[in-house]
Amino acid sequence: MEALGITLQQLLTQLVSFLILFFLLYKLAYGPIMGMLDSRALKIKESLEAAETARLDAASSAERVEAEIASARVEGQKIVAESREAASKLREQEQVRAREEVETMLERARTEISREKDSAVEEVRKEFASLAITAAERIVEGSLDAKSHSSLIDRVLEEGLSERKN
Amino acid sequence: MGKLLSSPKLLVIAIAAVAALLVSVAGGALGASFGLGFLGGPIPFISIPAERVAFIGGYPLLNSTIMFWSGGLILLFIAWRAGRNMKDVPSGWQNLMEMIYEFFSNTVDGVAGGTPKAGRRFLALVSTIFLVVMIINWVGILPGVGSIGRIESIEEWVHHHAEGIEAEIHEEHSGYNDTQVHQLALIHLLEEHADDTFVAFDGVFVPLGQGEQARVPLRHIVTATEDELHHLADQVKNGEDVSHDPVFEQIEHDIHEGVVKEVFTYDAGGDSEKDYNFTGQTAGLLVPYLRGASTDINTTLAIAIVAMLTVQFWGFRALGVRGYGGKFLVNPITQGPIATFVGVLEAFGELTRTISFTFRLFGNMFAGEILLIAMAFLLPLVGIIPFMGLELFVGVIQAYIFAMLTLVFGVMAVASHGDHDSHAEDH
C-alpha cells in the first residue's frame, strides 16, 4: 500500500472530489440536457404529426379543387355551345327579315318609279302640245291656214306618241 | 520524390523535419554516447506515489489532486457553458455535450435491452466516468505536467524517508529511546541508500547536455564512509549519544547543506568511465508541481470504488436484498455445494473487478507518462510528438473502457438469476 502511494487521506479526497464533480455535472449539464432532449423529442413528434395532418388536408383539398375545375369546365362548354346555337338562330332570323325588308323596299321603289314615269310622260305630252300650238300659231300667223296645219300637227304628235308607247 | 523536388515549400519542410530529427538524435541519449547529447537531461526519478507539493493547514496537497481539480473545473466550465442557456437548435458547447450525452444515452439503452430509456439509470454515472476520466487523462499529458516542479532538497528527502525507518526500528527494538531511534534511522538510511542518485542542479533548471551523468550518488553528497557509519551504529546500539560525535555532526551538516562534495567517477570500470565534477552544486530530486490525476492510484481506486459500489446499489435495487444477495450467498443444502462455491467466486469477482478497474487505468496512464519521459530523454524535441497523439488516443480509449465496463457490470447486476451467464471481463 505504501509503495503504491495509497493513503486514506488522498483516497477520500479523490472520492469526495469525484462525487462532488458528479453532483455538479448532474446539476449543470445532465439535468438540462436530459430535459432538453426529451422536450425536443416531444416537439419533433408533435411537428411530425402536424405535418402529416397538414399533408392529408392539402391532398384532400387539392382533390376538391380538381373536381370543381372539372365541373366548371363542363359547365363552360355547355354555356358556349348554347350561346353558339342561339347566335346562329338569331343570325338566320335576322337574315330572313332583312331579305323581306329589301324585297318590300324594292317593290315600293318599283311602283314609285312607274308612277313617276307615267306622270312625267303625261307632263311632257302636255308641254309638247302647248309648244306645238304655240309653234303652229306662229306659222299660221305667217302663211297657211290654221285648219290644215293643226291636223298635220295632230297627226305628227299621235304618231310620235304611239311610237313612244311602243 | 519528383513531387518533393518540384515544390520548394515541401522541400523546405522536409529538410527542416530531417534536420530536427538529426538534432534530436544527436542531442538525445544516443548522441550522449558520442560526447554530444547537448539536449539530454538526467532521466527524472519516477515515483509511483504522487508527490506532496504543499501543506495547507496540515493537509498534504498532492500534485495529482491539483490536476484532478483542474480537470474537474474545466469539465464544470464546459458543462456550465453547455447547460446555462439551452436552445432548441443547439450550437457550440451545448452541441458538444448533447452529442456526447446522446451517444451514451443510445449506448446504455442498447446495452441495457434495446428499448428507449431502458438504461437511463446507468446513464449519469457512465457518462460522468467517461468525461471525468477522459479530461484527467488529457490534462495529464499536457506539456509541463510532470516536468516542471521544485527541487526537493537532500534534507527534505532524508526527513521524508527516515520516518518510515524510525517506525520500523520502534517495532523491532522497543527498548531504544527516541534519540537512539532517530540516530539509528539516519545511519540505516545512509547505509541503505548510499547508491541512490540525485540530480546535481545547475541553478534551478535540470542541467541540459549532461545526461544521466548529472545524477550523483548519495555517498558523494554525504561523505561518511561505510566503516564510520558502522562504528556510529554500534555506538548508538551500546547506548551512547553520538549527537556530539564529530563524524555525526559532519553527517548532519552535509545533509543540511545538500551539495555535491567531491569529484566522482561515472560508470567506474565500465565502457563510458569518466570523472565528473559537480562540486558545490545543489543536489536533489525534481518534485513536479503537477501530475496527471490518473497516474495516481488513489484517483483510479476512488473512481473504481464509486463505480463498483454503485453497481451493487443497482443490483440490490433491481432484484431486492434476497434476489441480489442470493447471487453470492447460496444455501449448500438446497442448491448443492458447487453453487455455493460459485457464489463465493462471484463475490470475489466483484472485488477483483474493482482492483482491475484501478490498475487498468492507472497502469495505462502511468506507462504513458513514463513513455513520454523516455521519449523526451531519447529523442528530445521530436520524439514526443507521435506519442502525444498516441496518449490522447489512449486517454479516450481508457475512459471509454472504464465507462463501458461499469455499464456492462451494472447491466449484469440488474439481470435476474436466469439470464445472466456472460462474463465480459478483463480487457
Coordinates of C-alpha atoms in Angstrom, one line a residue:
Chain A
M1 CA 0.0 0.0 0.0
E2 CA 2.8 2.4 1.0
A3 CA 4.8 1.6 -2.1
L4 CA 1.8 2.3 -4.4
G5 CA 1.1 5.5 -2.6
I6 CA -2.4 4.6 -1.5
T7 CA -3.3 6.7 1.5
L8 CA -6.7 7.0 3.2
Q9 CA -6.5 10.8 3.1
Q10 CA -5.8 11.0 -0.6
L11 CA -8.3 8.3 -1.4
L12 CA -11.0 10.2 0.5
T13 CA -10.0 13.4 -1.2
Q14 CA -10.4 11.9 -4.7
L15 CA -13.6 10.1 -3.7
V16 CA -15.2 13.2 -2.4
S17 CA -14.0 15.3 -5.3
F18 CA -15.4 12.7 -7.8
L19 CA -18.8 12.7 -6.0
I20 CA -18.9 16.5 -5.9
L21 CA -18.0 16.6 -9.6
F22 CA -20.7 14.0 -10.4
F23 CA -23.3 16.0 -8.5
L24 CA -22.3 19.3 -10.1
L25 CA -22.2 17.8 -13.6
Y26 CA -25.7 16.4 -13.0
K27 CA -27.0 19.8 -11.9
L28 CA -25.2 21.8 -14.6
A29 CA -25.4 19.5 -17.7
Y30 CA -27.2 16.2 -17.4
G31 CA -30.4 17.6 -16.0
P32 CA -30.8 20.4 -18.5
I33 CA -29.7 18.2 -21.4
M34 CA -32.0 15.4 -20.4
G35 CA -34.9 17.8 -20.2
M36 CA -33.9 19.4 -23.5
L37 CA -33.6 16.1 -25.3
D38 CA -36.9 14.9 -24.0
S39 CA -38.7 18.1 -24.8
R40 CA -37.1 18.2 -28.3
A41 CA -38.2 14.6 -29.0
L42 CA -41.7 15.5 -27.9
K43 CA -41.6 18.6 -30.1
I44 CA -40.4 16.7 -33.1
K45 CA -43.0 14.1 -32.6
E46 CA -45.7 16.8 -32.5
S47 CA -44.5 18.6 -35.5
L48 CA -44.3 15.4 -37.5
E49 CA -47.9 14.6 -36.6
A50 CA -48.9 18.2 -37.5
A51 CA -47.1 17.9 -40.8
E52 CA -48.9 14.6 -41.5
T53 CA -52.3 16.1 -40.9
A54 CA -51.4 19.1 -43.0
R55 CA -50.3 16.9 -45.8
L56 CA -53.6 15.0 -45.7
D57 CA -55.5 18.2 -45.6
A58 CA -53.6 19.5 -48.6
A59 CA -54.2 16.3 -50.5
S60 CA -58.0 16.3 -49.9
S61 CA -58.4 20.0 -50.8
A62 CA -56.4 19.5 -54.0
E63 CA -58.8 16.8 -54.9
R64 CA -61.7 19.0 -54.2
V65 CA -60.3 21.8 -56.3
E66 CA -59.7 19.5 -59.2
A67 CA -63.2 18.2 -59.1
E68 CA -64.5 21.8 -59.1
I69 CA -62.4 22.7 -62.0
A70 CA -63.6 19.8 -64.0
S71 CA -67.3 20.6 -63.3
A72 CA -66.7 24.2 -64.2
R73 CA -65.1 23.2 -67.5
V74 CA -68.1 21.1 -68.4
E75 CA -70.5 23.9 -67.5
G76 CA -68.5 26.4 -69.6
Q77 CA -68.5 24.1 -72.6
K78 CA -72.3 23.8 -72.2
I79 CA -72.7 27.6 -72.0
V80 CA -70.5 28.1 -75.0
A81 CA -72.5 25.6 -77.1
E82 CA -75.8 27.1 -76.1
S83 CA -74.7 30.6 -76.9
R84 CA -73.3 29.5 -80.2
E85 CA -76.7 27.9 -81.1
A86 CA -78.6 31.0 -80.0
A87 CA -76.4 33.2 -82.1
S88 CA -76.8 31.1 -85.2
K89 CA -80.6 31.1 -84.8
L90 CA -80.6 34.9 -84.3
R91 CA -78.5 35.3 -87.4
E92 CA -80.9 33.3 -89.5
Q93 CA -83.9 35.3 -88.3
E94 CA -82.1 38.5 -89.0
Q95 CA -81.2 37.3 -92.5
V96 CA -84.8 36.4 -93.3
R97 CA -86.1 39.7 -92.0
A98 CA -83.5 41.7 -93.9
R99 CA -84.4 39.9 -97.1
E100 CA -88.1 40.6 -96.7
E101 CA -87.4 44.3 -96.0
V102 CA -85.3 44.6 -99.0
E103 CA -87.9 42.9 -101.1
T104 CA -90.7 45.3 -99.9
M105 CA -88.4 48.3 -100.4
L106 CA -87.6 47.1 -103.9
E107 CA -91.3 46.7 -104.6
R108 CA -92.1 50.1 -103.3
A109 CA -89.3 51.7 -105.4
R110 CA -90.5 50.0 -108.5
T111 CA -94.1 51.2 -108.1
E112 CA -92.8 54.6 -107.3
I113 CA -90.7 54.6 -110.4
S114 CA -93.5 53.5 -112.7
R115 CA -95.8 56.2 -111.3
E116 CA -93.2 58.8 -111.7
K117 CA -92.6 57.7 -115.2
D118 CA -96.3 57.9 -116.1
S119 CA -96.7 61.4 -114.6
A120 CA -93.5 62.5 -116.4
V121 CA -94.8 61.2 -119.8
E122 CA -98.2 63.0 -119.2
E123 CA -96.4 66.2 -118.3
V124 CA -94.2 66.0 -121.4
R125 CA -97.2 65.4 -123.7
K126 CA -98.9 68.4 -122.3
E127 CA -95.8 70.5 -122.7
F128 CA -95.4 69.3 -126.3
A129 CA -99.0 70.1 -127.1
S130 CA -98.7 73.7 -125.9
L131 CA -95.4 74.0 -127.6
A132 CA -96.8 72.7 -130.8
I133 CA -99.8 75.0 -130.6
T134 CA -97.5 78.0 -130.0
A135 CA -95.4 76.9 -132.9
A136 CA -98.4 76.4 -135.1
E137 CA -99.8 79.8 -134.2
R138 CA -96.5 81.4 -135.2
I139 CA -96.6 79.5 -138.6
V140 CA -100.2 80.3 -139.2
E141 CA -99.7 83.9 -138.4
G142 CA -97.0 83.8 -141.1
S143 CA -98.5 81.7 -144.0
L144 CA -101.0 78.8 -144.0
D145 CA -104.5 78.4 -142.8
A146 CA -104.8 77.2 -139.4
K147 CA -107.0 74.3 -140.2
S148 CA -104.7 72.3 -142.4
H149 CA -101.7 72.9 -140.1
S150 CA -103.3 71.7 -136.9
S151 CA -104.5 68.5 -138.5
L152 CA -101.0 67.9 -139.7
I153 CA -99.6 68.6 -136.3
D154 CA -102.0 66.3 -134.6
R155 CA -101.1 63.5 -136.8
V156 CA -97.5 64.0 -136.2
L157 CA -98.0 64.1 -132.5
E158 CA -100.1 60.9 -132.4
E159 CA -97.5 59.1 -134.5
G160 CA -94.9 60.3 -132.0
L161 CA -96.9 59.2 -129.0
S162 CA -97.7 55.8 -130.4
E163 CA -94.0 55.3 -131.1
R164 CA -93.3 56.2 -127.5
K165 CA -95.9 53.9 -126.2
N166 CA -94.4 51.0 -128.0
Chain B
M1 CA 10.3 12.2 -54.8
G2 CA 9.8 14.2 -58.0
K3 CA 6.8 15.9 -56.4
L4 CA 9.1 16.7 -53.4
L5 CA 11.8 18.3 -55.5
S6 CA 9.4 20.3 -57.7
S7 CA 7.7 22.0 -54.7
P8 CA 10.1 24.3 -52.8
K9 CA 7.7 24.6 -49.9
L10 CA 7.5 20.8 -49.4
L11 CA 11.3 20.6 -49.8
V12 CA 11.9 23.2 -47.1
I13 CA 9.5 21.4 -44.7
A14 CA 11.2 18.0 -45.4
I15 CA 14.7 19.4 -44.8
A16 CA 13.5 21.1 -41.6
A17 CA 11.9 17.8 -40.4
V18 CA 15.1 15.8 -41.2
A19 CA 17.3 18.4 -39.5
A20 CA 15.1 18.4 -36.4
L21 CA 15.3 14.6 -36.3
L22 CA 19.1 14.7 -36.7
V23 CA 19.5 17.4 -34.0
S24 CA 17.2 15.3 -31.7
V25 CA 19.2 12.1 -32.3
A26 CA 22.5 13.9 -31.7
G27 CA 21.2 15.8 -28.7
G28 CA 19.5 12.9 -27.0
A29 CA 20.7 9.9 -25.1
L30 CA 22.1 8.3 -28.3
G31 CA 24.3 11.3 -29.1
A32 CA 25.5 11.3 -25.4
S33 CA 27.5 8.1 -26.0
F34 CA 29.5 10.0 -28.6
G35 CA 30.1 13.0 -26.5
L36 CA 27.2 15.1 -27.9
G37 CA 23.9 14.9 -26.1
F38 CA 23.6 18.6 -25.8
L39 CA 19.8 18.5 -25.2
G40 CA 19.7 15.5 -22.9
G41 CA 18.9 15.8 -19.2
P42 CA 19.1 13.2 -16.5
I43 CA 16.1 10.9 -16.5
P44 CA 13.8 12.0 -13.7
F45 CA 13.2 10.0 -10.6
I46 CA 10.0 8.1 -11.4
S47 CA 7.8 7.8 -8.3
I48 CA 4.7 5.6 -8.2
P49 CA 3.1 7.5 -5.3
A50 CA 2.1 11.0 -6.1
E51 CA 4.3 13.7 -4.6
R52 CA 3.4 16.2 -2.0
V53 CA 3.5 19.8 -3.2
A54 CA 2.4 21.8 -0.2
F55 CA 0.9 21.6 3.2
I56 CA -2.3 23.5 3.7
G57 CA -3.2 23.7 7.3
G58 CA -1.8 20.2 7.9
Y59 CA -3.4 18.7 4.8
P60 CA -0.8 17.4 2.4
L61 CA -1.8 18.6 -1.1
L62 CA -0.6 16.2 -3.7
N63 CA 0.3 17.2 -7.3
S64 CA -2.2 14.7 -8.7
T65 CA -5.0 16.2 -6.7
I66 CA -4.3 19.6 -8.3
M67 CA -4.7 18.1 -11.7
F68 CA -7.9 16.3 -10.7
W69 CA -9.4 19.5 -9.6
S70 CA -8.2 21.4 -12.7
G71 CA -9.6 18.8 -14.9
G72 CA -12.9 18.9 -12.9
L73 CA -13.0 22.7 -13.2
I74 CA -12.5 22.5 -17.0
L75 CA -15.3 20.0 -17.2
L76 CA -17.6 22.0 -15.0
F77 CA -16.9 25.1 -17.1
I78 CA -17.9 23.3 -20.3
A79 CA -20.9 21.8 -18.6
W80 CA -21.9 25.2 -17.3
R81 CA -21.5 26.8 -20.8
A82 CA -23.5 24.0 -22.3
G83 CA -26.3 23.9 -19.8
R84 CA -26.9 27.5 -18.8
N85 CA -28.8 28.6 -21.9
M86 CA -30.4 25.6 -23.6
K87 CA -31.7 26.2 -27.0
D88 CA -33.8 24.0 -29.3
V89 CA -31.3 24.4 -32.1
P90 CA -28.1 23.5 -30.3
S91 CA -24.7 25.2 -31.0
G92 CA -21.2 25.3 -29.5
W93 CA -20.7 23.7 -26.2
Q94 CA -24.3 22.7 -25.9
N95 CA -23.9 20.8 -29.2
L96 CA -20.8 19.0 -28.0
M97 CA -22.3 18.0 -24.6
E98 CA -25.5 16.9 -26.2
M99 CA -23.6 14.8 -28.7
I100 CA -21.6 13.0 -26.0
Y101 CA -24.7 12.6 -23.8
E102 CA -26.9 11.4 -26.7
F103 CA -24.2 8.9 -27.7
F104 CA -24.1 7.5 -24.2
S105 CA -27.8 7.6 -24.0
N106 CA -28.1 5.4 -27.1
T107 CA -25.3 3.1 -25.9
V108 CA -26.7 2.5 -22.5
D109 CA -30.2 1.9 -23.9
G110 CA -28.7 -0.5 -26.5
V111 CA -26.7 -2.5 -23.9
A112 CA -29.5 -2.5 -21.3
G113 CA -32.0 -4.1 -23.5
G114 CA -32.6 -2.0 -26.6
T115 CA -35.8 -0.3 -25.6
P116 CA -35.8 3.5 -25.2
K117 CA -34.9 4.7 -21.7
A118 CA -34.1 1.1 -20.6
G119 CA -30.6 2.2 -19.5
R120 CA -31.4 5.6 -18.1
R121 CA -30.5 4.7 -14.5
F122 CA -26.9 3.9 -15.7
L123 CA -26.6 7.0 -17.9
A124 CA -25.5 9.6 -15.4
L125 CA -22.7 7.6 -13.8
V126 CA -21.4 6.1 -17.1
S127 CA -21.2 9.4 -18.9
T128 CA -19.6 11.1 -15.8
I129 CA -17.0 8.4 -15.6
F130 CA -16.2 8.8 -19.3
L131 CA -16.0 12.6 -19.1
V132 CA -14.0 12.8 -15.9
V133 CA -11.5 10.0 -16.8
M134 CA -11.1 11.5 -20.3
I135 CA -10.5 15.0 -19.1
I136 CA -8.0 14.0 -16.3
N137 CA -6.2 11.8 -18.9
W138 CA -5.9 14.6 -21.3
V139 CA -4.9 17.4 -18.9
G140 CA -2.3 14.9 -17.5
I141 CA -0.3 14.8 -20.7
L142 CA -0.2 18.5 -21.3
P143 CA 3.4 19.7 -21.6
G144 CA 4.8 20.9 -18.3
V145 CA 2.8 18.3 -16.3
G146 CA 5.3 16.1 -14.6
S147 CA 8.3 18.1 -15.8
I148 CA 8.0 21.5 -14.0
G149 CA 8.5 21.3 -10.3
R150 CA 10.5 22.3 -7.3
I151 CA 13.8 20.8 -6.1
E152 CA 13.3 18.5 -3.1
S153 CA 16.5 19.0 -1.1
I154 CA 18.5 16.2 0.5
E155 CA 17.4 17.4 3.9
E156 CA 13.7 17.0 2.9
W157 CA 14.4 13.7 1.3
V158 CA 16.1 12.3 4.4
H159 CA 13.4 13.6 6.7
H160 CA 10.8 12.0 4.5
H161 CA 12.4 8.6 4.3
A162 CA 13.7 8.4 7.9
E163 CA 10.1 8.5 9.2
G164 CA 9.4 5.0 7.8
I165 CA 12.6 3.6 9.1
E166 CA 12.1 5.1 12.6
A167 CA 8.7 3.3 12.7
E168 CA 10.4 0.0 11.8
I169 CA 13.1 0.4 14.5
H170 CA 10.4 1.2 17.1
E171 CA 8.7 -2.0 16.4
E172 CA 11.8 -4.2 16.3
H173 CA 13.7 -2.7 19.3
S174 CA 11.1 -1.2 21.6
G175 CA 13.9 -0.6 24.2
Y176 CA 15.5 2.3 22.4
N177 CA 14.8 5.8 23.4
D178 CA 13.7 8.5 20.8
T179 CA 17.2 9.9 20.3
Q180 CA 18.6 6.4 19.7
V181 CA 15.9 5.6 17.2
H182 CA 16.3 8.9 15.4
Q183 CA 20.1 8.5 15.1
L184 CA 19.9 4.8 14.1
A185 CA 17.3 5.5 11.5
L186 CA 19.5 8.2 10.0
I187 CA 22.5 5.9 9.9
H188 CA 20.5 3.0 8.4
L189 CA 19.1 5.3 5.7
L190 CA 22.6 6.5 4.7
E191 CA 23.8 2.9 4.6
E192 CA 20.9 1.6 2.5
H193 CA 20.6 4.4 0.1
A194 CA 24.3 5.3 -0.5
D195 CA 23.9 4.4 -4.2
D196 CA 20.7 6.3 -4.7
T197 CA 21.3 9.1 -7.2
F198 CA 20.3 12.7 -7.1
V199 CA 20.4 15.3 -9.8
A200 CA 23.0 17.9 -9.5
F201 CA 21.0 21.0 -10.3
D202 CA 22.5 23.7 -12.5
G203 CA 20.9 26.6 -10.7
V204 CA 17.2 26.0 -10.8
F205 CA 17.0 24.0 -14.1
V206 CA 17.7 20.4 -14.8
P207 CA 21.2 20.6 -16.3
L208 CA 20.9 20.0 -20.1
G209 CA 23.6 18.3 -22.0
Q210 CA 25.0 16.3 -19.2
G211 CA 22.5 13.4 -19.5
E212 CA 22.5 10.6 -16.9
Q213 CA 25.9 11.6 -15.7
A214 CA 24.3 14.6 -13.9
R215 CA 23.0 12.2 -11.3
V216 CA 25.2 12.0 -8.3
P217 CA 25.1 9.1 -5.8
L218 CA 24.3 9.9 -2.2
R219 CA 27.7 8.8 -1.0
H220 CA 29.3 11.8 -2.7
I221 CA 26.9 14.2 -1.0
V222 CA 27.1 12.8 2.5
T223 CA 30.7 11.7 2.6
A224 CA 30.8 9.4 5.7
T225 CA 32.4 6.1 4.8
E226 CA 30.8 2.7 5.5
D227 CA 33.2 2.0 8.4
E228 CA 32.4 5.3 10.0
L229 CA 28.6 4.6 9.7
H230 CA 29.1 1.0 11.2
H231 CA 31.0 2.4 14.1
L232 CA 28.4 5.0 14.8
A233 CA 25.6 2.5 14.6
D234 CA 27.5 0.2 17.1
Q235 CA 27.9 3.2 19.4
V236 CA 24.2 4.1 19.3
K237 CA 23.3 0.4 20.0
N238 CA 25.5 0.5 23.0
G239 CA 23.5 3.3 24.4
E240 CA 25.8 6.2 23.6
D241 CA 24.6 9.6 22.5
V242 CA 26.5 10.4 19.3
S243 CA 25.0 13.8 18.6
H244 CA 28.3 15.5 19.6
D245 CA 30.5 13.0 17.8
P246 CA 32.4 14.9 15.1
V247 CA 31.5 12.3 12.4
F248 CA 27.8 12.5 13.2
E249 CA 27.9 16.3 13.3
Q250 CA 29.6 16.2 9.8
I251 CA 26.8 14.0 8.5
E252 CA 24.1 16.3 9.8
H253 CA 26.0 19.3 8.3
D254 CA 26.3 17.5 4.9
I255 CA 22.6 16.7 4.9
H256 CA 21.6 20.2 5.8
E257 CA 23.9 21.7 3.1
G258 CA 22.8 19.2 0.4
V259 CA 25.5 20.0 -2.2
V260 CA 27.9 17.7 -4.1
K261 CA 31.1 17.3 -2.0
E262 CA 33.6 15.7 -4.4
V263 CA 34.5 14.6 -7.9
F264 CA 33.0 11.2 -8.8
T265 CA 33.6 8.6 -11.4
Y266 CA 30.6 7.7 -13.5
D267 CA 30.3 4.1 -14.6
A268 CA 33.5 3.1 -12.8
G269 CA 35.1 0.2 -14.7
G270 CA 32.6 0.4 -17.5
D271 CA 32.8 1.5 -21.1
S272 CA 31.9 5.1 -20.6
E273 CA 34.0 5.6 -17.4
K274 CA 34.6 9.3 -16.8
D275 CA 35.2 11.7 -14.0
Y276 CA 32.6 14.3 -13.3
N277 CA 33.0 17.4 -11.2
F278 CA 29.8 18.9 -9.9
T279 CA 31.4 20.0 -6.6
G280 CA 29.3 22.8 -5.0
Q281 CA 26.2 22.3 -7.0
T282 CA 22.9 21.7 -5.2
A283 CA 21.7 18.1 -5.4
G284 CA 18.1 17.0 -5.1
L285 CA 15.1 15.5 -6.8
L286 CA 12.6 17.1 -9.1
V287 CA 9.1 17.1 -7.5
P288 CA 6.6 18.1 -10.2
Y289 CA 4.1 20.6 -9.3
L290 CA 1.6 18.9 -11.5
R291 CA 1.0 15.2 -12.2
G292 CA -1.8 13.6 -14.2
A293 CA -4.5 12.5 -11.8
S294 CA -4.9 9.1 -13.4
T295 CA -1.3 8.4 -12.8
D296 CA -2.1 8.4 -9.0
I297 CA -3.5 5.1 -7.9
N298 CA -5.8 6.9 -5.3
T299 CA -7.7 8.5 -8.1
T300 CA -8.3 5.4 -10.1
L301 CA -9.2 3.5 -6.9
A302 CA -11.6 6.1 -5.9
I303 CA -13.4 6.1 -9.2
A304 CA -13.4 2.3 -9.2
I305 CA -14.9 2.1 -5.7
V306 CA -17.6 4.6 -6.7
A307 CA -18.4 2.5 -9.8
M308 CA -18.5 -0.9 -8.1
L309 CA -20.5 0.4 -5.1
T310 CA -23.0 1.9 -7.5
V311 CA -23.2 -1.4 -9.4
Q312 CA -24.0 -3.2 -6.1
F313 CA -26.6 -0.5 -5.4
W314 CA -28.2 -1.0 -8.8
G315 CA -28.2 -4.8 -8.2
F316 CA -29.9 -4.5 -4.8
R317 CA -32.5 -2.0 -6.0
A318 CA -33.4 -4.0 -9.1
L319 CA -33.5 -7.5 -7.5
G320 CA -34.0 -6.8 -3.8
V321 CA -31.8 -7.9 -1.0
R322 CA -32.7 -11.6 -1.3
G323 CA -32.5 -11.6 -5.1
Y324 CA -29.2 -9.9 -5.5
G325 CA -27.7 -11.2 -2.3
G326 CA -28.7 -14.7 -3.5
K327 CA -26.1 -14.5 -6.2
F328 CA -23.3 -14.5 -3.7
L329 CA -24.8 -16.5 -0.7
V330 CA -26.1 -19.8 -1.9
N331 CA -27.5 -22.4 0.5
P332 CA -25.3 -25.5 0.1
I333 CA -28.0 -27.9 1.3
T334 CA -30.8 -26.9 -1.1
Q335 CA -28.7 -25.9 -4.1
G336 CA -25.6 -28.0 -3.7
P337 CA -22.1 -27.1 -2.6
I338 CA -20.9 -26.2 -6.2
A339 CA -23.5 -23.4 -6.4
T340 CA -22.2 -22.2 -3.1
F341 CA -18.7 -22.2 -4.3
V342 CA -19.7 -20.3 -7.5
G343 CA -21.5 -17.7 -5.3
V344 CA -18.3 -17.2 -3.3
L345 CA -16.4 -16.8 -6.6
E346 CA -18.9 -14.2 -7.7
A347 CA -18.4 -12.2 -4.5
F348 CA -14.6 -12.3 -5.1
G349 CA -15.3 -11.3 -8.7
E350 CA -16.8 -8.1 -7.6
L351 CA -13.7 -7.3 -5.6
T352 CA -11.3 -8.2 -8.4
R353 CA -13.3 -6.0 -10.8
T354 CA -12.6 -3.1 -8.5
I355 CA -8.9 -3.9 -8.5
S356 CA -8.8 -4.5 -12.2
F357 CA -10.6 -1.2 -12.8
T358 CA -8.0 0.6 -10.7
F359 CA -4.9 -0.9 -12.2
R360 CA -6.1 -0.9 -15.8
L361 CA -6.5 2.8 -15.8
F362 CA -3.5 3.5 -13.6
G363 CA -1.2 1.2 -15.5
N364 CA -2.1 2.6 -18.9
M365 CA -1.8 6.2 -17.9
F366 CA 1.3 5.8 -15.8
A367 CA 3.0 3.8 -18.5
G368 CA 2.1 6.5 -21.0
E369 CA 3.6 9.1 -18.8
I370 CA 6.9 7.1 -18.5
L371 CA 6.8 6.6 -22.3
L372 CA 6.7 10.3 -22.8
I373 CA 9.5 10.9 -20.3
A374 CA 11.6 8.2 -22.0
M375 CA 11.0 9.6 -25.5
A376 CA 11.9 13.1 -24.3
F377 CA 15.1 11.6 -22.9
L378 CA 15.9 9.5 -26.0
L379 CA 14.8 11.9 -28.8
P380 CA 14.4 15.4 -27.4
L381 CA 12.1 17.8 -29.3
V382 CA 10.6 15.5 -31.9
G383 CA 10.3 12.0 -30.3
I384 CA 7.4 13.1 -28.1
I385 CA 5.2 14.3 -30.9
P386 CA 3.8 11.0 -32.2
F387 CA 3.5 9.6 -28.7
M388 CA 1.5 12.7 -27.6
G389 CA -1.1 11.8 -30.2
L390 CA -1.0 8.1 -29.1
E391 CA -1.5 9.2 -25.5
L392 CA -4.5 11.4 -26.5
F393 CA -6.0 8.3 -28.1
V394 CA -5.2 6.0 -25.2
G395 CA -6.8 8.6 -22.9
V396 CA -10.1 8.4 -24.7
I397 CA -10.0 4.6 -25.1
Q398 CA -9.3 4.0 -21.4
A399 CA -12.1 6.4 -20.4
Y400 CA -14.4 4.6 -22.8
I401 CA -13.4 1.2 -21.5
F402 CA -13.9 2.3 -17.9
A403 CA -17.4 3.7 -18.7
M404 CA -18.4 0.7 -20.8
L405 CA -17.3 -1.9 -18.2
T406 CA -19.2 0.0 -15.5
L407 CA -22.2 -0.2 -17.8
V408 CA -21.8 -3.9 -18.5
F409 CA -21.3 -4.8 -14.8
G410 CA -24.3 -2.7 -14.0
V411 CA -26.4 -4.5 -16.6
M412 CA -25.2 -7.9 -15.3
A413 CA -26.0 -6.9 -11.8
V414 CA -29.6 -5.9 -12.5
A415 CA -30.2 -9.0 -14.6
S416 CA -32.0 -11.7 -12.7
H417 CA -30.5 -15.2 -12.0
G418 CA -31.8 -16.9 -15.1
D419 CA -30.5 -14.8 -17.8
H420 CA -27.0 -13.9 -16.6
D421 CA -24.2 -16.2 -17.8
S422 CA -21.9 -13.9 -19.7
H423 CA -18.6 -12.8 -18.2
A424 CA -17.5 -9.8 -20.1
E425 CA -14.4 -9.1 -18.1
D426 CA -10.8 -8.1 -18.3
H427 CA -9.8 -6.2 -21.4

